[in-house]
């Protein structure tokens, strides 16, 4: 039987001495364990074990050319895995780690080639979530982990979201409640003279500039060379029809809502508080501040697919630098 066909009675357990013991047993045996972080839930396996990493790709249905990032606890010496080529890295570590910043370094070749997809670089993440730290410290091996969702689907911010997508494909989900950050870490290339954002997140270019004095941005326009392989795939999509409107197009969005409703569809708007008063119908409210919106985004996308046939989302605009990271996710989710 191929591993991808193997069925587990997936357990969801709160994090305590017993569940951590079990997690360590599975992990050291080459199995998968899902765990909470401050951004989204991760689907973890030993980062140096080719077979274990292969199981992550199989469980998610993830394209094999999309590399995984490696998670370590805050006292783990990441320099065993990577080489620091620029001194600004030390300043970034001091300012933002542990936290939602993944830095892509030159690899020392210790991390599995299956995880790096044969690249000579590897992304390292030190999550700030206490629960993630507890898990990583307990297993005390570097853990490769993508978001714990089926490939292309909305990222998971609760243990129930992980269960929905991956039930039967792993033995254990560690439950740490709802993730506080809500969107994935910023991925930053630190192999270059100027650090370059490959995927935007809660740590913004301005925050990086305030520490290092410089920060580039890989915009991933269709004409750009894609530097974070994952950015080219469909992502974050809920299992309902979707449409995305700019804030200027309230009238058009309302017309689509009314039309779909007449057709007998269950229709919902998804928007921030700035738009809510201007539209009539069912609403999934994202909140007011960028932090609130990031916190709610994936949860509301999951909710949408349970209640709606058609989701009509609005562009988010709060004036925060995080808006851009939110729109990066929302645009892909509603493609
Ligand atoms: O917050 C997060 O980053 C979450 C939690 C679980 O830590 N993880 C996560 O992993 O979002 P994933 O696999 O869904 O996204 C990682 C992104 C992908 O776009 C991937 O292509 C990119 O990082 N990436 C990984 N290794 C890379 C590398 N060596 N060079 C460039 N991009 C890389
Ligand atoms: Mg992901």
Short mmCIF file of C-alpha atoms and ligand atoms in Angstrom, two decimals:
data_model
loop_
_atom_site.label_atom_id
_atom_site.label_comp_id
_atom_site.label_asym_id
_atom_site.label_seq_id
_atom_site.Cartn_x
_atom_site.Cartn_y
_atom_site.Cartn_z
CA UNK A 1 0.00 0.00 0.00
CA UNK A 2 1.33 3.44 -0.89
CA UNK A 3 1.66 5.80 2.07
CA UNK A 4 -0.75 8.30 0.55
CA UNK A 5 -3.46 5.64 0.72
CA UNK A 6 -2.82 4.83 4.35
CA UNK A 7 -5.73 5.65 6.63
CA UNK A 8 -5.24 6.88 10.17
CA UNK A 9 -7.75 7.36 12.96
CA UNK A 10 -6.60 11.00 13.28
CA UNK A 11 -6.54 12.21 16.90
CA UNK A 12 -6.90 15.85 17.96
CA UNK A 13 -5.27 16.42 21.36
CA UNK A 14 -4.61 19.47 23.54
CA UNK A 15 -0.94 20.10 24.11
CA UNK A 16 0.32 18.48 27.31
CA UNK A 17 3.02 16.07 28.43
CA UNK A 18 1.13 13.05 27.06
CA UNK A 19 0.31 14.47 23.63
CA UNK A 20 3.85 15.83 23.27
CA UNK A 21 5.25 12.38 24.05
CA UNK A 22 3.00 10.88 21.41
CA UNK A 23 3.94 13.63 18.93
CA UNK A 24 7.63 12.93 19.46
CA UNK A 25 7.08 9.21 18.95
CA UNK A 26 5.31 9.82 15.64
CA UNK A 27 7.78 12.45 14.46
CA UNK A 28 10.88 10.35 15.21
CA UNK A 29 9.14 7.45 13.46
CA UNK A 30 8.89 9.51 10.26
CA UNK A 31 5.16 10.27 10.62
CA UNK A 32 3.35 13.62 10.30
CA UNK A 33 2.05 15.78 13.17
CA UNK A 34 0.09 19.01 12.70
CA UNK A 35 0.82 21.78 15.20
CA UNK A 36 -0.30 25.37 15.85
CA UNK A 37 1.87 28.43 15.23
CA UNK A 38 1.13 32.15 15.61
CA UNK A 39 0.27 32.33 11.88
CA UNK A 40 -1.48 29.15 10.70
CA UNK A 41 -1.29 25.42 11.57
CA UNK A 42 1.73 23.56 10.16
CA UNK A 43 1.98 19.96 8.91
CA UNK A 44 5.30 18.82 10.35
CA UNK A 45 7.84 16.08 9.71
CA UNK A 46 11.58 15.67 10.41
CA UNK A 47 13.34 18.07 8.04
CA UNK A 48 16.29 15.72 7.42
CA UNK A 49 14.21 12.63 6.56
CA UNK A 50 13.43 12.30 2.82
CA UNK A 51 10.68 9.70 3.33
CA UNK A 52 8.94 11.70 6.05
CA UNK A 53 9.04 14.82 3.85
CA UNK A 54 7.62 12.83 0.94
CA UNK A 55 4.62 12.06 3.16
CA UNK A 56 3.92 15.78 3.59
CA UNK A 57 3.68 16.25 -0.19
CA UNK A 58 1.47 13.16 -0.51
CA UNK A 59 -0.86 14.16 2.33
CA UNK A 60 -1.38 17.68 0.97
CA UNK A 61 -1.31 16.86 -2.75
CA UNK A 62 1.38 19.55 -2.94
CA UNK A 63 3.32 20.07 -6.21
CA UNK A 64 6.78 18.56 -5.79
CA UNK A 65 8.58 21.74 -6.94
CA UNK A 66 7.27 23.88 -4.06
CA UNK A 67 9.83 23.83 -1.23
CA UNK A 68 9.04 23.59 2.49
CA UNK A 69 10.27 25.87 5.26
CA UNK A 70 11.96 24.49 8.37
CA UNK A 71 10.81 25.30 11.92
CA UNK A 72 13.13 25.32 14.93
CA UNK A 73 12.77 26.34 18.59
CA UNK A 74 14.38 29.54 19.74
CA UNK A 75 17.46 27.95 21.32
CA UNK A 76 18.16 25.72 18.35
CA UNK A 77 21.35 26.71 16.49
CA UNK A 78 19.97 27.35 12.99
CA UNK A 79 23.51 27.89 11.73
CA UNK A 80 23.90 24.11 11.77
CA UNK A 81 21.46 24.12 8.82
CA UNK A 82 22.33 27.34 6.97
CA UNK A 83 25.09 29.84 6.28
CA UNK A 84 24.66 33.52 7.14
CA UNK A 85 26.07 35.53 4.24
CA UNK A 86 25.17 39.08 5.33
CA UNK A 87 25.53 40.75 8.74
CA UNK A 88 22.08 42.39 8.52
CA UNK A 89 20.65 38.91 9.25
CA UNK A 90 21.80 39.18 12.87
CA UNK A 91 19.89 42.45 13.25
CA UNK A 92 16.76 40.87 11.77
CA UNK A 93 17.03 37.89 14.09
CA UNK A 94 17.40 40.23 17.06
CA UNK A 95 14.44 42.39 16.02
CA UNK A 96 11.89 39.82 14.78
CA UNK A 97 12.68 36.31 16.05
CA UNK A 98 10.95 34.40 17.36
CA UNK A 99 8.11 35.64 15.13
CA UNK A 100 6.37 35.46 11.74
CA UNK A 101 9.48 36.02 9.60
CA UNK A 102 10.92 33.15 7.53
CA UNK A 103 14.42 33.85 6.24
CA UNK A 104 15.73 32.03 3.16
CA UNK A 105 19.46 31.27 3.53
CA UNK A 106 22.12 29.32 1.70
CA UNK A 107 21.65 25.69 2.80
CA UNK A 108 24.45 23.61 4.32
CA UNK A 109 22.82 20.57 2.72
CA UNK A 110 21.63 19.05 6.03
CA UNK A 111 17.94 19.61 5.27
CA UNK A 112 16.39 17.01 2.95
CA UNK A 113 16.61 17.78 -0.77
CA UNK A 114 12.99 16.67 -1.01
CA UNK A 115 12.07 19.57 1.30
CA UNK A 116 14.19 22.13 -0.59
CA UNK A 117 13.18 20.70 -4.00
CA UNK A 118 16.86 20.55 -4.87
CA UNK A 119 17.42 24.29 -4.31
CA UNK A 120 20.64 25.35 -2.57
CA UNK A 121 18.63 27.56 -0.21
CA UNK A 122 16.36 26.82 2.72
CA UNK A 123 13.80 28.89 4.65
CA UNK A 124 14.09 28.85 8.45
CA UNK A 125 11.28 29.92 10.76
CA UNK A 126 11.32 30.35 14.55
CA UNK A 127 7.65 30.71 15.52
CA UNK A 128 6.76 32.90 18.50
CA UNK A 129 3.71 30.87 19.54
CA UNK A 130 4.36 29.27 22.96
CA UNK A 131 2.58 26.10 21.81
CA UNK A 132 4.77 25.82 18.71
CA UNK A 133 7.85 26.41 20.86
CA UNK A 134 6.76 23.67 23.28
CA UNK A 135 6.32 21.19 20.44
CA UNK A 136 9.59 22.10 18.71
CA UNK A 137 11.55 21.99 21.96
CA UNK A 138 10.04 18.65 22.92
CA UNK A 139 10.87 16.93 19.63
CA UNK A 140 14.18 18.87 19.41
CA UNK A 141 14.73 18.17 15.71
CA UNK A 142 14.20 20.66 12.84
CA UNK A 143 10.66 20.30 11.52
CA UNK A 144 9.75 21.00 7.89
CA UNK A 145 6.16 22.22 7.70
CA UNK A 146 3.91 23.82 5.13
CA UNK A 147 0.47 25.07 6.13
CA UNK A 148 -1.64 22.05 7.18
CA UNK A 149 -4.28 22.28 4.44
CA UNK A 150 -4.93 20.33 1.26
CA UNK A 151 -3.01 22.03 -1.54
CA UNK A 152 -4.91 25.04 -3.02
CA UNK A 153 -7.43 25.16 -0.16
CA UNK A 154 -7.77 27.91 2.47
CA UNK A 155 -5.05 27.78 5.15
CA UNK A 156 -6.06 26.35 8.55
CA UNK A 157 -6.24 28.55 11.65
CA UNK A 158 -7.93 25.96 13.92
CA UNK A 159 -7.39 22.24 14.58
CA UNK A 160 -10.86 21.63 13.11
CA UNK A 161 -9.77 23.20 9.80
CA UNK A 162 -6.80 20.80 9.69
CA UNK A 163 -9.06 17.84 10.47
CA UNK A 164 -11.50 18.80 7.70
CA UNK A 165 -8.74 18.69 5.07
CA UNK A 166 -6.36 15.99 6.30
CA UNK A 167 -8.42 13.61 8.43
CA UNK A 168 -7.13 10.06 7.87
CA UNK A 169 -3.82 11.28 6.43
CA UNK A 170 -1.93 11.79 9.68
CA UNK A 171 -2.10 10.29 13.15
CA UNK A 172 -2.11 13.46 15.30
CA UNK A 173 -3.19 17.10 15.33
CA UNK A 174 -1.99 19.13 18.32
CA UNK A 175 -4.72 21.61 19.22
CA UNK A 176 -3.53 25.04 20.35
CA UNK A 177 -6.76 26.97 19.70
CA UNK A 178 -7.15 29.62 17.01
CA UNK A 179 -3.95 31.09 15.56
CA UNK A 180 -3.54 34.74 16.58
CA UNK A 181 -1.81 36.12 13.46
CA UNK A 182 -4.07 34.58 10.87
CA UNK A 183 -1.90 34.83 7.76
CA UNK A 184 1.38 33.11 6.95
CA UNK A 185 4.84 34.43 7.78
CA UNK A 186 6.71 36.91 5.62
CA UNK A 187 9.24 35.00 3.48
CA UNK A 188 12.46 37.00 3.09
CA UNK A 189 15.44 36.13 0.90
CA UNK A 190 18.59 36.95 2.89
CA UNK A 191 21.08 35.53 0.40
CA UNK A 192 21.24 38.88 -1.42
CA UNK A 193 22.97 42.19 -0.54
CA UNK A 194 19.51 43.70 0.01
CA UNK A 195 16.95 41.42 1.69
CA UNK A 196 14.02 40.72 -0.63
CA UNK A 197 10.45 39.88 0.39
CA UNK A 198 9.30 36.80 -1.53
CA UNK A 199 5.94 36.51 0.23
CA UNK A 200 4.43 39.39 2.18
CA UNK A 201 3.08 38.85 5.70
CA UNK A 202 2.76 40.46 9.11
CA UNK A 203 6.39 41.66 9.11
CA UNK A 204 6.29 44.40 6.47
CA UNK A 205 8.97 45.90 4.22
CA UNK A 206 8.94 49.10 6.32
CA UNK A 207 9.54 47.11 9.51
CA UNK A 208 12.51 45.41 7.87
CA UNK A 209 13.82 48.75 6.52
CA UNK A 210 13.60 50.28 9.98
CA UNK A 211 16.12 47.67 11.18
CA UNK A 212 18.33 47.08 8.14
CA UNK A 213 17.88 50.33 6.20
CA UNK A 214 16.95 48.46 3.03
CA UNK A 215 14.45 45.92 1.78
CA UNK A 216 13.44 44.89 -1.72
CA UNK A 217 10.22 43.36 -2.81
CA UNK A 218 9.58 40.61 -5.30
CA UNK A 219 6.21 41.69 -6.60
CA UNK A 220 5.51 38.48 -8.51
CA UNK A 221 3.91 40.27 -11.41
CA UNK A 222 3.23 37.83 -14.24
CA UNK A 223 6.38 39.07 -16.00
CA UNK A 224 8.65 38.68 -12.98
CA UNK A 225 10.90 35.71 -12.43
CA UNK A 226 9.11 33.81 -9.67
CA UNK A 227 11.40 33.55 -6.66
CA UNK A 228 9.13 31.88 -4.08
CA UNK A 229 8.00 28.84 -6.05
CA UNK A 230 4.74 28.59 -4.10
CA UNK A 231 3.54 31.96 -5.35
CA UNK A 232 2.72 30.67 -8.83
CA UNK A 233 0.10 28.16 -7.71
CA UNK A 234 -3.58 28.59 -6.90
CA UNK A 235 -3.90 29.11 -3.20
CA UNK A 236 -6.22 29.75 -0.26
CA UNK A 237 -9.40 28.99 -2.27
CA UNK A 238 -12.67 28.24 -0.44
CA UNK A 239 -14.91 25.52 -1.97
CA UNK A 240 -17.62 27.90 -3.16
CA UNK A 241 -17.90 30.27 -6.11
CA UNK A 242 -16.18 33.58 -5.50
CA UNK A 243 -15.97 37.11 -6.85
CA UNK A 244 -13.82 40.04 -5.70
CA UNK A 245 -14.78 43.71 -6.06
CA UNK A 246 -12.97 46.97 -5.46
CA UNK A 247 -14.52 49.34 -2.91
CA UNK A 248 -15.56 51.66 -5.74
CA UNK A 249 -17.74 48.91 -7.23
CA UNK A 250 -20.33 48.53 -4.47
CA UNK A 251 -23.17 48.94 -6.98
CA UNK A 252 -21.90 46.20 -9.29
CA UNK A 253 -21.33 43.87 -6.33
CA UNK A 254 -24.85 44.48 -5.03
CA UNK A 255 -26.26 43.76 -8.50
CA UNK A 256 -24.36 40.45 -8.62
CA UNK A 257 -25.60 39.59 -5.12
CA UNK A 258 -29.23 40.29 -6.07
CA UNK A 259 -28.91 38.33 -9.32
CA UNK A 260 -27.40 35.27 -7.61
CA UNK A 261 -30.04 35.37 -4.89
CA UNK A 262 -32.81 35.37 -7.50
CA UNK A 263 -31.16 32.31 -9.05
CA UNK A 264 -31.70 30.56 -5.71
CA UNK A 265 -28.06 30.64 -4.58
CA UNK A 266 -27.02 31.21 -0.99
CA UNK A 267 -25.01 34.43 -1.31
CA UNK A 268 -22.73 36.15 1.22
CA UNK A 269 -20.66 39.32 1.15
CA UNK A 270 -17.27 39.34 2.87
CA UNK A 271 -15.94 42.78 3.77
CA UNK A 272 -14.38 45.04 6.39
CA UNK A 273 -16.43 47.46 8.46
CA UNK A 274 -15.74 50.32 6.05
CA UNK A 275 -17.95 48.68 3.40
CA UNK A 276 -20.57 46.89 5.53
CA UNK A 277 -23.05 49.82 5.73
CA UNK A 278 -23.12 50.28 1.96
CA UNK A 279 -24.41 46.81 1.04
CA UNK A 280 -27.58 44.83 1.75
CA UNK A 281 -27.62 41.09 2.38
CA UNK A 282 -25.84 38.31 4.30
CA UNK A 283 -22.43 39.40 5.52
CA UNK A 284 -19.27 37.79 6.83
CA UNK A 285 -17.53 40.68 8.58
CA UNK A 286 -13.75 40.71 8.67
CA UNK A 287 -13.35 43.52 11.22
CA UNK A 288 -11.95 47.02 11.30
CA UNK A 289 -8.17 47.03 11.77
CA UNK A 290 -5.71 45.18 9.51
CA UNK A 291 -4.72 42.93 12.45
CA UNK A 292 -8.37 41.99 13.09
CA UNK A 293 -8.89 41.32 9.40
CA UNK A 294 -5.78 39.12 9.13
CA UNK A 295 -6.93 37.24 12.25
CA UNK A 296 -10.39 36.60 10.75
CA UNK A 297 -9.60 36.13 7.06
CA UNK A 298 -9.05 32.36 6.80
CA UNK A 299 -11.67 31.59 9.44
CA UNK A 300 -14.28 33.55 7.43
CA UNK A 301 -13.21 31.88 4.17
CA UNK A 302 -13.74 28.51 5.86
CA UNK A 303 -17.10 29.69 7.17
CA UNK A 304 -18.07 30.93 3.69
CA UNK A 305 -17.73 27.52 2.10
CA UNK A 306 -20.08 26.06 4.72
CA UNK A 307 -22.82 28.67 4.38
CA UNK A 308 -22.53 30.07 0.85
CA UNK A 309 -22.76 28.91 -2.76
CA UNK A 310 -21.40 32.30 -3.82
CA UNK A 311 -19.02 34.55 -1.88
CA UNK A 312 -18.73 38.19 -2.96
CA UNK A 313 -15.65 39.70 -1.32
CA UNK A 314 -14.47 43.30 -1.19
CA UNK A 315 -11.00 44.71 -1.41
CA UNK A 316 -9.69 45.50 2.10
CA UNK A 317 -8.36 48.98 2.87
CA UNK A 318 -7.45 50.11 6.37
CA UNK A 319 -4.40 52.26 5.59
CA UNK A 320 -2.04 49.72 7.21
CA UNK A 321 1.00 48.24 5.44
CA UNK A 322 -0.50 44.82 6.24
CA UNK A 323 -3.38 45.50 3.78
CA UNK A 324 -1.06 44.45 0.98
CA UNK A 325 -0.38 41.05 2.60
CA UNK A 326 -4.09 40.51 3.19
CA UNK A 327 -4.90 41.41 -0.43
CA UNK A 328 -2.20 39.03 -1.65
CA UNK A 329 -4.16 36.18 0.03
CA UNK A 330 -7.65 37.44 -0.75
CA UNK A 331 -6.94 37.99 -4.46
CA UNK A 332 -5.68 34.42 -4.82
CA UNK A 333 -8.53 32.99 -2.74
CA UNK A 334 -11.12 34.63 -4.99
CA UNK A 335 -9.48 33.99 -8.35
O1 LIG B 1 3.54 31.04 8.57
C1 LIG B 1 4.03 30.19 7.81
O2 LIG B 1 5.00 30.44 7.07
C2 LIG B 1 3.38 28.79 7.79
C3 LIG B 1 3.53 28.16 9.18
C4 LIG B 1 3.07 26.72 9.22
O3 LIG B 1 4.86 28.27 9.60
N1 LIG B 1 3.99 27.96 6.77
C5 LIG B 1 3.75 28.15 5.45
O4 LIG B 1 4.38 27.25 4.62
O5 LIG B 1 3.04 29.04 5.03
P1 LIG B 1 3.99 27.09 3.07
O6 LIG B 1 4.75 25.89 2.60
O7 LIG B 1 2.53 27.05 2.93
O8 LIG B 1 4.62 28.37 2.42
C6 LIG B 1 6.02 28.55 2.32
C7 LIG B 1 6.39 29.48 1.20
C8 LIG B 1 6.02 28.93 -0.17
O9 LIG B 1 5.54 29.99 -0.99
C9 LIG B 1 7.37 28.41 -0.70
O10 LIG B 1 7.43 28.41 -2.11
C10 LIG B 1 8.33 29.43 -0.10
O11 LIG B 1 7.81 29.69 1.20
N2 LIG B 1 9.70 28.85 0.07
C11 LIG B 1 10.04 27.81 0.84
N3 LIG B 1 11.37 27.54 0.72
C12 LIG B 1 11.87 28.45 -0.16
C13 LIG B 1 13.15 28.70 -0.71
N4 LIG B 1 14.21 27.98 -0.39
N5 LIG B 1 13.28 29.73 -1.58
C14 LIG B 1 12.21 30.49 -1.91
N6 LIG B 1 10.96 30.30 -1.43
C15 LIG B 1 10.78 29.29 -0.57
MG1 LIG B 2 0.43 27.26 2.33
#
